[in-house]
Coordinates of C-alpha atoms in Angstrom, one line a residue:
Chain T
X1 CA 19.9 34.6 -101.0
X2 CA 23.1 35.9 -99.4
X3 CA 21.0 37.0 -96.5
X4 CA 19.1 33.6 -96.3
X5 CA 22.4 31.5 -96.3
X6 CA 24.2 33.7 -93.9
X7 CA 21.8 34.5 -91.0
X8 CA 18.4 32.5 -91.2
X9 CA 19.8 29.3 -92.7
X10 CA 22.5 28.9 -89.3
X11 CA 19.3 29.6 -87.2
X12 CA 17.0 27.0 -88.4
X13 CA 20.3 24.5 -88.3
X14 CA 20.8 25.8 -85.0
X15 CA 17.2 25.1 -84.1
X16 CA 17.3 21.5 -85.5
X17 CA 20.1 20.7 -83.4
X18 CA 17.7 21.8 -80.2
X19 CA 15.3 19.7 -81.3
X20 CA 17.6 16.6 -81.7
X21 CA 18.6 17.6 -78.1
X22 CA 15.1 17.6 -76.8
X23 CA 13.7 15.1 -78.2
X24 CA 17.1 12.5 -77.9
X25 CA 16.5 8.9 -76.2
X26 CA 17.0 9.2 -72.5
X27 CA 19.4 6.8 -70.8
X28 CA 17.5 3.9 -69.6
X29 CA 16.9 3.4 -66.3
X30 CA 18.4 0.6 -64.5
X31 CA 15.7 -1.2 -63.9
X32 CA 15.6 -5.2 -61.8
X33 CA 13.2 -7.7 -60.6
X34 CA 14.1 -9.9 -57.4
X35 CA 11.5 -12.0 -56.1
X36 CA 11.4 -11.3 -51.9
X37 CA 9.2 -11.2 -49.2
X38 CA 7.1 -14.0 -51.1
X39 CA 6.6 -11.7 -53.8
X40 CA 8.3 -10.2 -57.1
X41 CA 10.3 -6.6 -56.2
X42 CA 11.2 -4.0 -58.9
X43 CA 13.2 -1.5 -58.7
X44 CA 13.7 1.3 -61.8
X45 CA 16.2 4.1 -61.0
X46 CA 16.8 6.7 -63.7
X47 CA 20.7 7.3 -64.0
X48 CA 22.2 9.7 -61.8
X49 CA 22.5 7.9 -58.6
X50 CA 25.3 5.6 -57.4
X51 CA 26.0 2.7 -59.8
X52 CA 25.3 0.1 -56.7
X53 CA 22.7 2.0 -55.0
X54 CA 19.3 -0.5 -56.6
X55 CA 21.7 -3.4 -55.0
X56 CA 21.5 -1.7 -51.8
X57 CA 18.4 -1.1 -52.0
X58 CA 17.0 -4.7 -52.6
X59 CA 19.4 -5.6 -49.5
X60 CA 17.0 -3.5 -47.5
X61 CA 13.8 -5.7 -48.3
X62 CA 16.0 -8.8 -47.3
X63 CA 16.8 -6.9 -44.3
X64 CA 13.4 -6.2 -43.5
X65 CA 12.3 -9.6 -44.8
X66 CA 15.1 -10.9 -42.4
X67 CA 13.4 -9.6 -39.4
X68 CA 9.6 -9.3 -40.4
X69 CA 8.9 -12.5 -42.6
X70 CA 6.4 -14.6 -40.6
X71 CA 7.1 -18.0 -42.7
X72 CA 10.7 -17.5 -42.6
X73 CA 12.9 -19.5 -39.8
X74 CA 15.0 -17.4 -37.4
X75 CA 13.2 -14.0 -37.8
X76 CA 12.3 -11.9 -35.0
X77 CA 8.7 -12.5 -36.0
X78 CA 8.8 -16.1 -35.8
X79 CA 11.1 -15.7 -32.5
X80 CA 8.1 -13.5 -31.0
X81 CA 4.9 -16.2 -32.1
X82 CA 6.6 -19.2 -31.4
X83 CA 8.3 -18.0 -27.5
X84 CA 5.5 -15.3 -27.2
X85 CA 8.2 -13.1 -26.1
X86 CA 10.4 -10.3 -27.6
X87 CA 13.1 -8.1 -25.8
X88 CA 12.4 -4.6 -25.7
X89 CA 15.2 -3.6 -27.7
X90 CA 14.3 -5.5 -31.1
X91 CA 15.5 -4.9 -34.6
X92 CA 11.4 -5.3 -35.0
X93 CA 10.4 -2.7 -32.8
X94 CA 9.9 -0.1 -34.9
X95 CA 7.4 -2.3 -37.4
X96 CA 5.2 -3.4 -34.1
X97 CA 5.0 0.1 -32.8
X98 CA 3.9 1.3 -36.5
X99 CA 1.6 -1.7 -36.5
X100 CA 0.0 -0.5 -32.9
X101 CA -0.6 3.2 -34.1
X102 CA -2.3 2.0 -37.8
X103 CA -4.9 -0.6 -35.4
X104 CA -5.6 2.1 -33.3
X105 CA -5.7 4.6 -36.5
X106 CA -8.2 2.4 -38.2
X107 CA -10.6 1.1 -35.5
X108 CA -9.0 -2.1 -35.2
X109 CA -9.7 -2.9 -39.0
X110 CA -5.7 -3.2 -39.4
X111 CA -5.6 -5.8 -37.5
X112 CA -2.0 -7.5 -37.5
X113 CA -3.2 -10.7 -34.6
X114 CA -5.8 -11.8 -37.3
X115 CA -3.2 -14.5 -38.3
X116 CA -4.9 -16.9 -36.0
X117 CA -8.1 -16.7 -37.8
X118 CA -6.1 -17.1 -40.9
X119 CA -4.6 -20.2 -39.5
X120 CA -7.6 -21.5 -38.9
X121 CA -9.4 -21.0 -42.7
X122 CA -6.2 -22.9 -43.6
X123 CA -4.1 -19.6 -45.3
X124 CA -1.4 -21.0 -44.4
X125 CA -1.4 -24.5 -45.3
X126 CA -3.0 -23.9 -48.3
X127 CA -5.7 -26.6 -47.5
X128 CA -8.5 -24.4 -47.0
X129 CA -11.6 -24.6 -44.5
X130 CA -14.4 -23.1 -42.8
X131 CA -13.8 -22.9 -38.9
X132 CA -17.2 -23.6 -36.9
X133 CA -18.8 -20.5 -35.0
X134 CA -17.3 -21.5 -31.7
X135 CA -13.9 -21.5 -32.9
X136 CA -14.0 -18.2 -34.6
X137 CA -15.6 -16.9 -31.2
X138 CA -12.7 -18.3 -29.2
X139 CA -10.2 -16.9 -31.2
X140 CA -12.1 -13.4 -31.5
X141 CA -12.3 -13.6 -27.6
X142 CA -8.9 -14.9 -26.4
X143 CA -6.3 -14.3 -29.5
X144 CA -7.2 -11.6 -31.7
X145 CA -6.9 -7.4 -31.2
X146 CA -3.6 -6.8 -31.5
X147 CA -4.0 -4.1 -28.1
X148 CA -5.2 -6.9 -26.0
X149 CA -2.6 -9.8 -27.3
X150 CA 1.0 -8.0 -27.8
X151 CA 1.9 -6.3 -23.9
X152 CA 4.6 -3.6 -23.6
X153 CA 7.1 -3.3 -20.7
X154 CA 10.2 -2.3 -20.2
X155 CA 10.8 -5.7 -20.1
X156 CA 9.9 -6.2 -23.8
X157 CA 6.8 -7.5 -25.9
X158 CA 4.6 -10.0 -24.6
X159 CA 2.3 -12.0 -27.0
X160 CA -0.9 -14.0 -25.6
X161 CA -0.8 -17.8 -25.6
X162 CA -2.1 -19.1 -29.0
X163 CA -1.7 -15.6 -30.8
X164 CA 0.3 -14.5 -34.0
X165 CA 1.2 -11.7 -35.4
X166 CA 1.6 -11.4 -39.4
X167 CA 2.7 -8.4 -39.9
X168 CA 2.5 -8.7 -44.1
X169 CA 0.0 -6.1 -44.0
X170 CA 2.7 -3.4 -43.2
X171 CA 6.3 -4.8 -43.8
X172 CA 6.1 -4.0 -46.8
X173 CA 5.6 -0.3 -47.4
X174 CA 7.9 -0.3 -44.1
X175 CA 10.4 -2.2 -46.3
X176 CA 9.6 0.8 -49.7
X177 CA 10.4 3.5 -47.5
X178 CA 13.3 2.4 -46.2
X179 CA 14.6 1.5 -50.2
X180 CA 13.6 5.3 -51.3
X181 CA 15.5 6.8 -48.3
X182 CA 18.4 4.7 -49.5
X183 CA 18.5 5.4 -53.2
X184 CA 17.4 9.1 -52.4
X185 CA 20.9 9.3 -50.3
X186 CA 22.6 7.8 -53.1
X187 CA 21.9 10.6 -55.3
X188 CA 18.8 9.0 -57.3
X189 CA 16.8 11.6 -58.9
X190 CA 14.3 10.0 -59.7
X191 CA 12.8 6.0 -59.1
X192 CA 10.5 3.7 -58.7
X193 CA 10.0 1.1 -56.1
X194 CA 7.2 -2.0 -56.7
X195 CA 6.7 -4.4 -53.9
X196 CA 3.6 -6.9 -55.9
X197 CA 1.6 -3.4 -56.6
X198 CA 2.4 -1.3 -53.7
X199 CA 4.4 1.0 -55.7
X200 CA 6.3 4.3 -54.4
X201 CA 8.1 6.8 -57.0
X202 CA 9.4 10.2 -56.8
X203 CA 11.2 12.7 -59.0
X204 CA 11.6 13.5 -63.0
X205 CA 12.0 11.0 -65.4
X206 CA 14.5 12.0 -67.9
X207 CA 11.7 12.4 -70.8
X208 CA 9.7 14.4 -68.3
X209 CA 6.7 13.0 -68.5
X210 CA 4.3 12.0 -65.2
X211 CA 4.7 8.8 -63.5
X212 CA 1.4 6.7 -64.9
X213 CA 0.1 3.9 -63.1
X214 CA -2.3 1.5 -63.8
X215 CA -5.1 0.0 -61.4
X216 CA -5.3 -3.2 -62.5
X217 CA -8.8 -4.4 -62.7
X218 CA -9.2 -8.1 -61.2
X219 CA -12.5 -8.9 -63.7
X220 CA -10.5 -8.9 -66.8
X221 CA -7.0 -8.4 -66.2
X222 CA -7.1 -4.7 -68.1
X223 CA -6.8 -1.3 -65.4
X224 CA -9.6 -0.2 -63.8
X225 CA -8.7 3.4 -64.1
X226 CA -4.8 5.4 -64.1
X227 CA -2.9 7.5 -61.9
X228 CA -0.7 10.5 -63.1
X229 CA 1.2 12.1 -61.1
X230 CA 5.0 14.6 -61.3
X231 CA 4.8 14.1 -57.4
X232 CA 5.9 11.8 -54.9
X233 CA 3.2 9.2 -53.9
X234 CA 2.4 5.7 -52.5
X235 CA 0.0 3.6 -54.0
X236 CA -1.6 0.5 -52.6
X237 CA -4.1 -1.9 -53.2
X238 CA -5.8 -4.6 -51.5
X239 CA -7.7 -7.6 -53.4
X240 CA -9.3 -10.6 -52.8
X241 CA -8.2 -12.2 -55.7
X242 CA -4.6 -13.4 -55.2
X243 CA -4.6 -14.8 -52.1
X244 CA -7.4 -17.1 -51.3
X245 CA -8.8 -20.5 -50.7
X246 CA -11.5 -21.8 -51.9
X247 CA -13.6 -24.2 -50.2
X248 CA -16.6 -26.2 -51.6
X249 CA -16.4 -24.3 -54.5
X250 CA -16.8 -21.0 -52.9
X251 CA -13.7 -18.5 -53.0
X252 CA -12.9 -17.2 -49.6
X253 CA -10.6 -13.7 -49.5
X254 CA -7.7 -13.8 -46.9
X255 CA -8.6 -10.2 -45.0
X256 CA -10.9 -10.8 -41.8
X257 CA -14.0 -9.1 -40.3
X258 CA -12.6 -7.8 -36.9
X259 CA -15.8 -7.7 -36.2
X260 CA -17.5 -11.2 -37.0
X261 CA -14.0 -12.9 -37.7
X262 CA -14.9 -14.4 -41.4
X263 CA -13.3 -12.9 -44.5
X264 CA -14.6 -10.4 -46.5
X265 CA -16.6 -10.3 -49.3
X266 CA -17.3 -6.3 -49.8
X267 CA -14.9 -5.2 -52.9
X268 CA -13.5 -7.2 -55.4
X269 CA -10.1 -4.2 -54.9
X270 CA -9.8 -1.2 -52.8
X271 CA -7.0 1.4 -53.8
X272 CA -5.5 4.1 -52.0
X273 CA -3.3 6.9 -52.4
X274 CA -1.4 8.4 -49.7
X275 CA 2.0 10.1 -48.9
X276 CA 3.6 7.5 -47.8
X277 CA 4.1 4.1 -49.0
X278 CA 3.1 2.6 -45.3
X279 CA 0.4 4.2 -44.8
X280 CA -1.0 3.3 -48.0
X281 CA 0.0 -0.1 -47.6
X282 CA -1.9 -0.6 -43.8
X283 CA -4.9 1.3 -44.7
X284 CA -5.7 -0.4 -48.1
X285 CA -5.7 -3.5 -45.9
X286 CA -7.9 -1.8 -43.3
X287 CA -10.1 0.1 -45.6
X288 CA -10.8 -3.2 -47.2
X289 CA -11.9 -5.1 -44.1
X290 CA -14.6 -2.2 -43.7
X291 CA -18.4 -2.4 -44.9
X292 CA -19.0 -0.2 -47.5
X293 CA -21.1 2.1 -45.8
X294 CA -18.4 2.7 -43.0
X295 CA -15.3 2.5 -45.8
X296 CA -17.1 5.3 -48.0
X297 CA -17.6 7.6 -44.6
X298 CA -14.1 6.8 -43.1
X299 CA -11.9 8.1 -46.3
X300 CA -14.2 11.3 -46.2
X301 CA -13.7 12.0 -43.2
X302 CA -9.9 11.5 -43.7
X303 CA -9.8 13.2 -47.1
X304 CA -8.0 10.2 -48.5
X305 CA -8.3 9.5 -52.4
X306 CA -9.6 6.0 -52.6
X307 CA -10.9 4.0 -55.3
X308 CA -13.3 0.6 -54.7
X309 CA -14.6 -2.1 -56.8
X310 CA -17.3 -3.7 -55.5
X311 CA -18.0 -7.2 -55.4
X312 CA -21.0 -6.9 -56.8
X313 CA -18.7 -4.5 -60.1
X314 CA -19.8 -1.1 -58.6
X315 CA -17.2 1.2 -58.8
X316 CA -16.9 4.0 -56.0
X317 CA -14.9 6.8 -55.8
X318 CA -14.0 9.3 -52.7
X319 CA -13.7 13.0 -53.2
X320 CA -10.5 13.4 -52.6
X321 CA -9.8 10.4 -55.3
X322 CA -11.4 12.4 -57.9
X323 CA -8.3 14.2 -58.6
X324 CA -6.0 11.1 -58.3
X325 CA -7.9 8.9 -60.1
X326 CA -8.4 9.3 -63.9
X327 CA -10.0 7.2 -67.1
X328 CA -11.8 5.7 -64.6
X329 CA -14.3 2.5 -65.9
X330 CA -18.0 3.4 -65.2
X331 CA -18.9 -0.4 -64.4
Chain A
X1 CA 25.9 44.0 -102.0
X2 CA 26.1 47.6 -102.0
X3 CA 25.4 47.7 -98.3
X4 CA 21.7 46.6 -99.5
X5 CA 20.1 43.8 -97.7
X6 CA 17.6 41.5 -99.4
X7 CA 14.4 41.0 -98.8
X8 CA 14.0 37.3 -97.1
X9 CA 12.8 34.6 -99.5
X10 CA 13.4 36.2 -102.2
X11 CA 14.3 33.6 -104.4
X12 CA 13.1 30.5 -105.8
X13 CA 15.8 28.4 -103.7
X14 CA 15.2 30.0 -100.9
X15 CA 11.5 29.2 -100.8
X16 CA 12.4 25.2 -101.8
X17 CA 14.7 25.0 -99.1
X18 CA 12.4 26.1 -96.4
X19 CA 9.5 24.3 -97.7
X20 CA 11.7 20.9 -98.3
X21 CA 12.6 21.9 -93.9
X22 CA 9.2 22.0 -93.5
X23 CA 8.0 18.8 -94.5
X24 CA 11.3 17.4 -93.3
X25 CA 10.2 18.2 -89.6
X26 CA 6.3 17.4 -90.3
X27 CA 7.3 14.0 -91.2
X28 CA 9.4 13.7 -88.1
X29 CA 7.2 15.2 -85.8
X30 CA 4.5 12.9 -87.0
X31 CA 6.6 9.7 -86.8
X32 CA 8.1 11.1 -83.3
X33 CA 3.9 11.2 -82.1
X34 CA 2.4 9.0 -83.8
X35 CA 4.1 6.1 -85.4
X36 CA 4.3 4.1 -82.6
X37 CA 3.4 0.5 -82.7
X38 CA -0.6 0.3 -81.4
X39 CA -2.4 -2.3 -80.3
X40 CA -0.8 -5.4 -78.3
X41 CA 1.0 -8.0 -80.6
X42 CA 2.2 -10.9 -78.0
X43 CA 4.7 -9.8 -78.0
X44 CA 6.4 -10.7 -74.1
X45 CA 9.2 -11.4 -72.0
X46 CA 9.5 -14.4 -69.8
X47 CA 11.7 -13.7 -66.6
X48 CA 12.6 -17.3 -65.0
X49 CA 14.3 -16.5 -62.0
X50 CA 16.3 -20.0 -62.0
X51 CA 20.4 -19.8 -61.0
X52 CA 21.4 -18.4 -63.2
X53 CA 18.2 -16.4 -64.4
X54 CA 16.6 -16.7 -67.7
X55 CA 15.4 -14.5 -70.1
X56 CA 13.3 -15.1 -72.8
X57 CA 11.9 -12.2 -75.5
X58 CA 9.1 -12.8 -77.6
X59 CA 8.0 -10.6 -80.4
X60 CA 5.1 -12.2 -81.4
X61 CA 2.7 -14.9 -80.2
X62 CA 3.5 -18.5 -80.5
X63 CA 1.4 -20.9 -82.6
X64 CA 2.5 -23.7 -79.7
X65 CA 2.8 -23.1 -75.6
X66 CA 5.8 -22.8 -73.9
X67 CA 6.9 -24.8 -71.4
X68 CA 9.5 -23.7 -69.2
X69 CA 11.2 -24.9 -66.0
X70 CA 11.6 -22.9 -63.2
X71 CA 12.4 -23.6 -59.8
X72 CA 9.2 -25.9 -59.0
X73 CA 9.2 -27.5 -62.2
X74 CA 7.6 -27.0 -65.4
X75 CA 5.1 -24.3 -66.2
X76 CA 3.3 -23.9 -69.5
X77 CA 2.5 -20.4 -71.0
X78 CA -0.2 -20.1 -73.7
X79 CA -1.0 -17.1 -76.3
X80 CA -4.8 -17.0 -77.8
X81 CA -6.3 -16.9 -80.7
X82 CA -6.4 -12.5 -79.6
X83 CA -2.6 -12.6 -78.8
X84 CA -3.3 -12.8 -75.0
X85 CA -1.1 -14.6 -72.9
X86 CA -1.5 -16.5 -69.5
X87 CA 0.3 -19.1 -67.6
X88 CA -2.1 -22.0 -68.2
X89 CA -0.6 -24.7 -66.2
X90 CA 2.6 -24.4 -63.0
X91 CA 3.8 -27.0 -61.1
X92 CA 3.2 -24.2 -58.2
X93 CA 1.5 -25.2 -55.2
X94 CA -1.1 -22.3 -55.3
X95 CA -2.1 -21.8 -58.7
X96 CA -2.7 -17.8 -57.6
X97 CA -0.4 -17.8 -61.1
X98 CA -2.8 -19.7 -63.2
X99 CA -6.0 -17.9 -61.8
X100 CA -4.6 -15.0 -62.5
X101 CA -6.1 -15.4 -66.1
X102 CA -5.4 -13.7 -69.7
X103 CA -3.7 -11.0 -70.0
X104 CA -2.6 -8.4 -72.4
X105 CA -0.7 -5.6 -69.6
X106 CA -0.5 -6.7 -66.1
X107 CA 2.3 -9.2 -65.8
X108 CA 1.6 -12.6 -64.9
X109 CA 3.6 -13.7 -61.5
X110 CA 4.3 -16.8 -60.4
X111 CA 6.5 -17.0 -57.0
X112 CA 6.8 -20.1 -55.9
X113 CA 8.2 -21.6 -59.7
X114 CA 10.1 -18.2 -60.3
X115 CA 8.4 -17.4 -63.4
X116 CA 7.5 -13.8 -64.6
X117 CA 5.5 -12.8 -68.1
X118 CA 5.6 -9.6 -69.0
X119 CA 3.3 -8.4 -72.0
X120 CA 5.5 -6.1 -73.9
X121 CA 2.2 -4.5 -74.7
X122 CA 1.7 -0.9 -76.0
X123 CA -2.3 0.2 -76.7
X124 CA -1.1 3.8 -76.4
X125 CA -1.5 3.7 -72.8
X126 CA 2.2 3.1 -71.2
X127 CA 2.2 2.8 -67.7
X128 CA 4.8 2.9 -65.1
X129 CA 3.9 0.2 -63.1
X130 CA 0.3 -1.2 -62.2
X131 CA -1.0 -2.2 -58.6
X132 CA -2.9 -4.8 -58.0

């Protein structure tokens, strides 16, 4: 008894004290929505950073948004598509250079000049329509590939008459990975940056467990399959079901054919994975404008974990996804 | 003492205090893993980003809709008969939130009226964040 009391009794006490430690509740994370760049932004940063560092952080998406937005007045965007010109030095520069190597990356499926086909079905009037043949082969021929309408001197940029750029399809991951450089400088350990789905996080959360996401499944609103990951990663997907019209009853998807100039009707959601959060953003949008039979070839060949939900509800899965990917719906 | 030392658990007290530790920590353990709440109750939050923002937490679901106003005007969220929620009417120019549907996890977005619902769901499955 002495011996119980003495020596094993201050172990176990010591151990429950351990335990209390381990399992304690972890400080919350400062966590804040802002709605920006048309959509909602969230922001969780676990404590350790600087107390104002989310705020500066959100200031970077208005920055970009500042510059990049193409419905809002003053920006350099809506400077270049209403004068068709851009000085060479441009606080935009960067984003039309990285929009230039992800069309030539893709095959011209990122395509950022498909805004004037998307004028045209009415995206952005929100009175939707159906362009006739020779419209959508005029602005195929005269105003769309982004290499043939935006020119590079040392003068500046140079857009083609009746062209615009959107550059949506980018400025956002652009926007994420300028937000993580900033809360990583600030001493964040470990966050989470959501721009409407294209999410970015890095680090260890407090209680140590992986970063889950969900893919969200358009059908039913539930997740189409989870991703669990203790490293860094970007995660984008592209859908037809947020952004559409719908004309004589018939739902039209805002991401164009390059090819044939119409919208696409292949997937219902493509996802993709990559290391960073641009890269994921522009090639979910160009993967998506791809026929499945080119789609399923080009992220083998580029090893990149993608997941696809077919229009018609078949769910495909590349190679590389299938360690990315889990709890993944058969149909 | 006599320099002896005892053999451990030797007596009676000893062995009720280590087993009454025992189940002390089983029970914890057990409510640490697995007495959280399952299954999703309606419970929500409704985010209305209005000047100055709103916040409104639900722990249940509501036996009439809920009409807030946000920045376009009204907008009118509904729980069913399952404890799903949706946004079933916005004075939003798009809709996009009202298509959106029922949900029980994803949140429920609707920019132009500055209205966010967040299920406060937990089916055992917590996620970070979900793309869409």
């Amino acid at each position: 008894m002495y011996y119980f009391r003495s020596r094993v009794l201050p172990v176990i006490a010591l151990l429950f004290i351990l335990l209390a430690i381990y399992f304690r509740t972890p400080e919350p994370p400062h966590e804040e929505s802002r709605i920006m760049m048309d959509t909602v932004i969230t922001i969780r940063a676990f404590p350790g950073g600087e107390t104002n560092a989310v705020s500066r952080a959100f200031a970077v998406f208005e920055a970009v948004e500042s510059e990049a937005s193409f419905y809002r007045a003053g920006t350099e965007l809506v400077r270049l598509n209403q004068t068709g010109s851009l000085p060479a030095v441009s606080s935009l520069t960067p984003l039309l250079q990285i929009a230039a190597d992800y069309f030539k990356l893709s095959d011209g499926y990122f395509d950022p000049s498909f805004a004037c086909l998307q004028k045209a079905y009415g995206f952005y009037s929100n009175a939707g329509r159906l362009p006739g043949q020779d419209e959508i082969d005029n602005l195929l021929k005269n105003h769309c590939g982004f290499d043939r309408v935006l020119a590079r001197s040392e003068q500046g940029f140079t857009l083609a008459s009746g062209s615009l750029i959107d550059l949506g399809g980018i400025a956002g991951g652009y926007a994420i990975e300028k937000a993580a450089r900033v809360l990583r400088e600030a001493g964040c350990k470990a966050f989470l940056i959501d721009d409407a789905g294209d999410i970015w996080f890095e680090g260890q959360k407090p209680d140590k467990t992986a970063w889950r996401i969900a893919v969200r499944d358009p059908r039913d609103n539930g997740s189409l399959a989870f991703i669990e990951s203790r490293s860094p990663l970007a995660i984008s997907t592209s859908g037809d079901y947020e952004r559409f019209i719908t004309v004589d009853g018939v739902r039209y998807g805002h991401i164009m054919n390059p090819r044939s100039g119409r919208p696409v009707d292949y997937y219902s959601s493509v996802t993709i994975i990559a290391s960073e959060p641009v890269a994921a953003d522009a090639l979910s949008t160009a993967v998506f404008a791809m026929p499945p039979d080119i789609a399923f070839s080009w992220v083998e060949e580029r090893n990149l974990p993608a997941l696809f939900l077919t229009s018609t509800g078949t769910i495909h899965l590349s190679t590389a996804g299938r360690q990315f990917f889990s709890q993944v719906k058969t149909q | 003492m006599n320099g002896e030392v005892p053999p451990l658990f030797s007596g009676k007290t000893d062995w009720l205090i280590m087993i009454g530790l025992l189940l002390v920590s089983l029970v914890a353990w057990a409510g640490h893993n697995y007495m959280q709440p399952a299954g999703f109750s309606g419970a929500c939050t409704v985010r209305i980003f209005t000047e100055p923002p709103q916040k409104l937490v639900f722990t249940g679901p509501q036996p009439q809709p809920l009409t807030v106003v946000g920045k376009t005007g009204a907008a009118t969220i509904e729980w069913g008969t399952d404890g799903r929620i949706r946004i079933a009417s916005s004075t939003c120019p798009c809709k996009t939130c009202v298509n959106m549907g029922w949900t029980d996890s994803s949140s429920l977005v609707c920019v132009p009226n500055g209205i966010i619902v967040e299920p406060a769901a937990d089916t055992g499955s917590k996620v970070d964040a979900v793309t869409r």
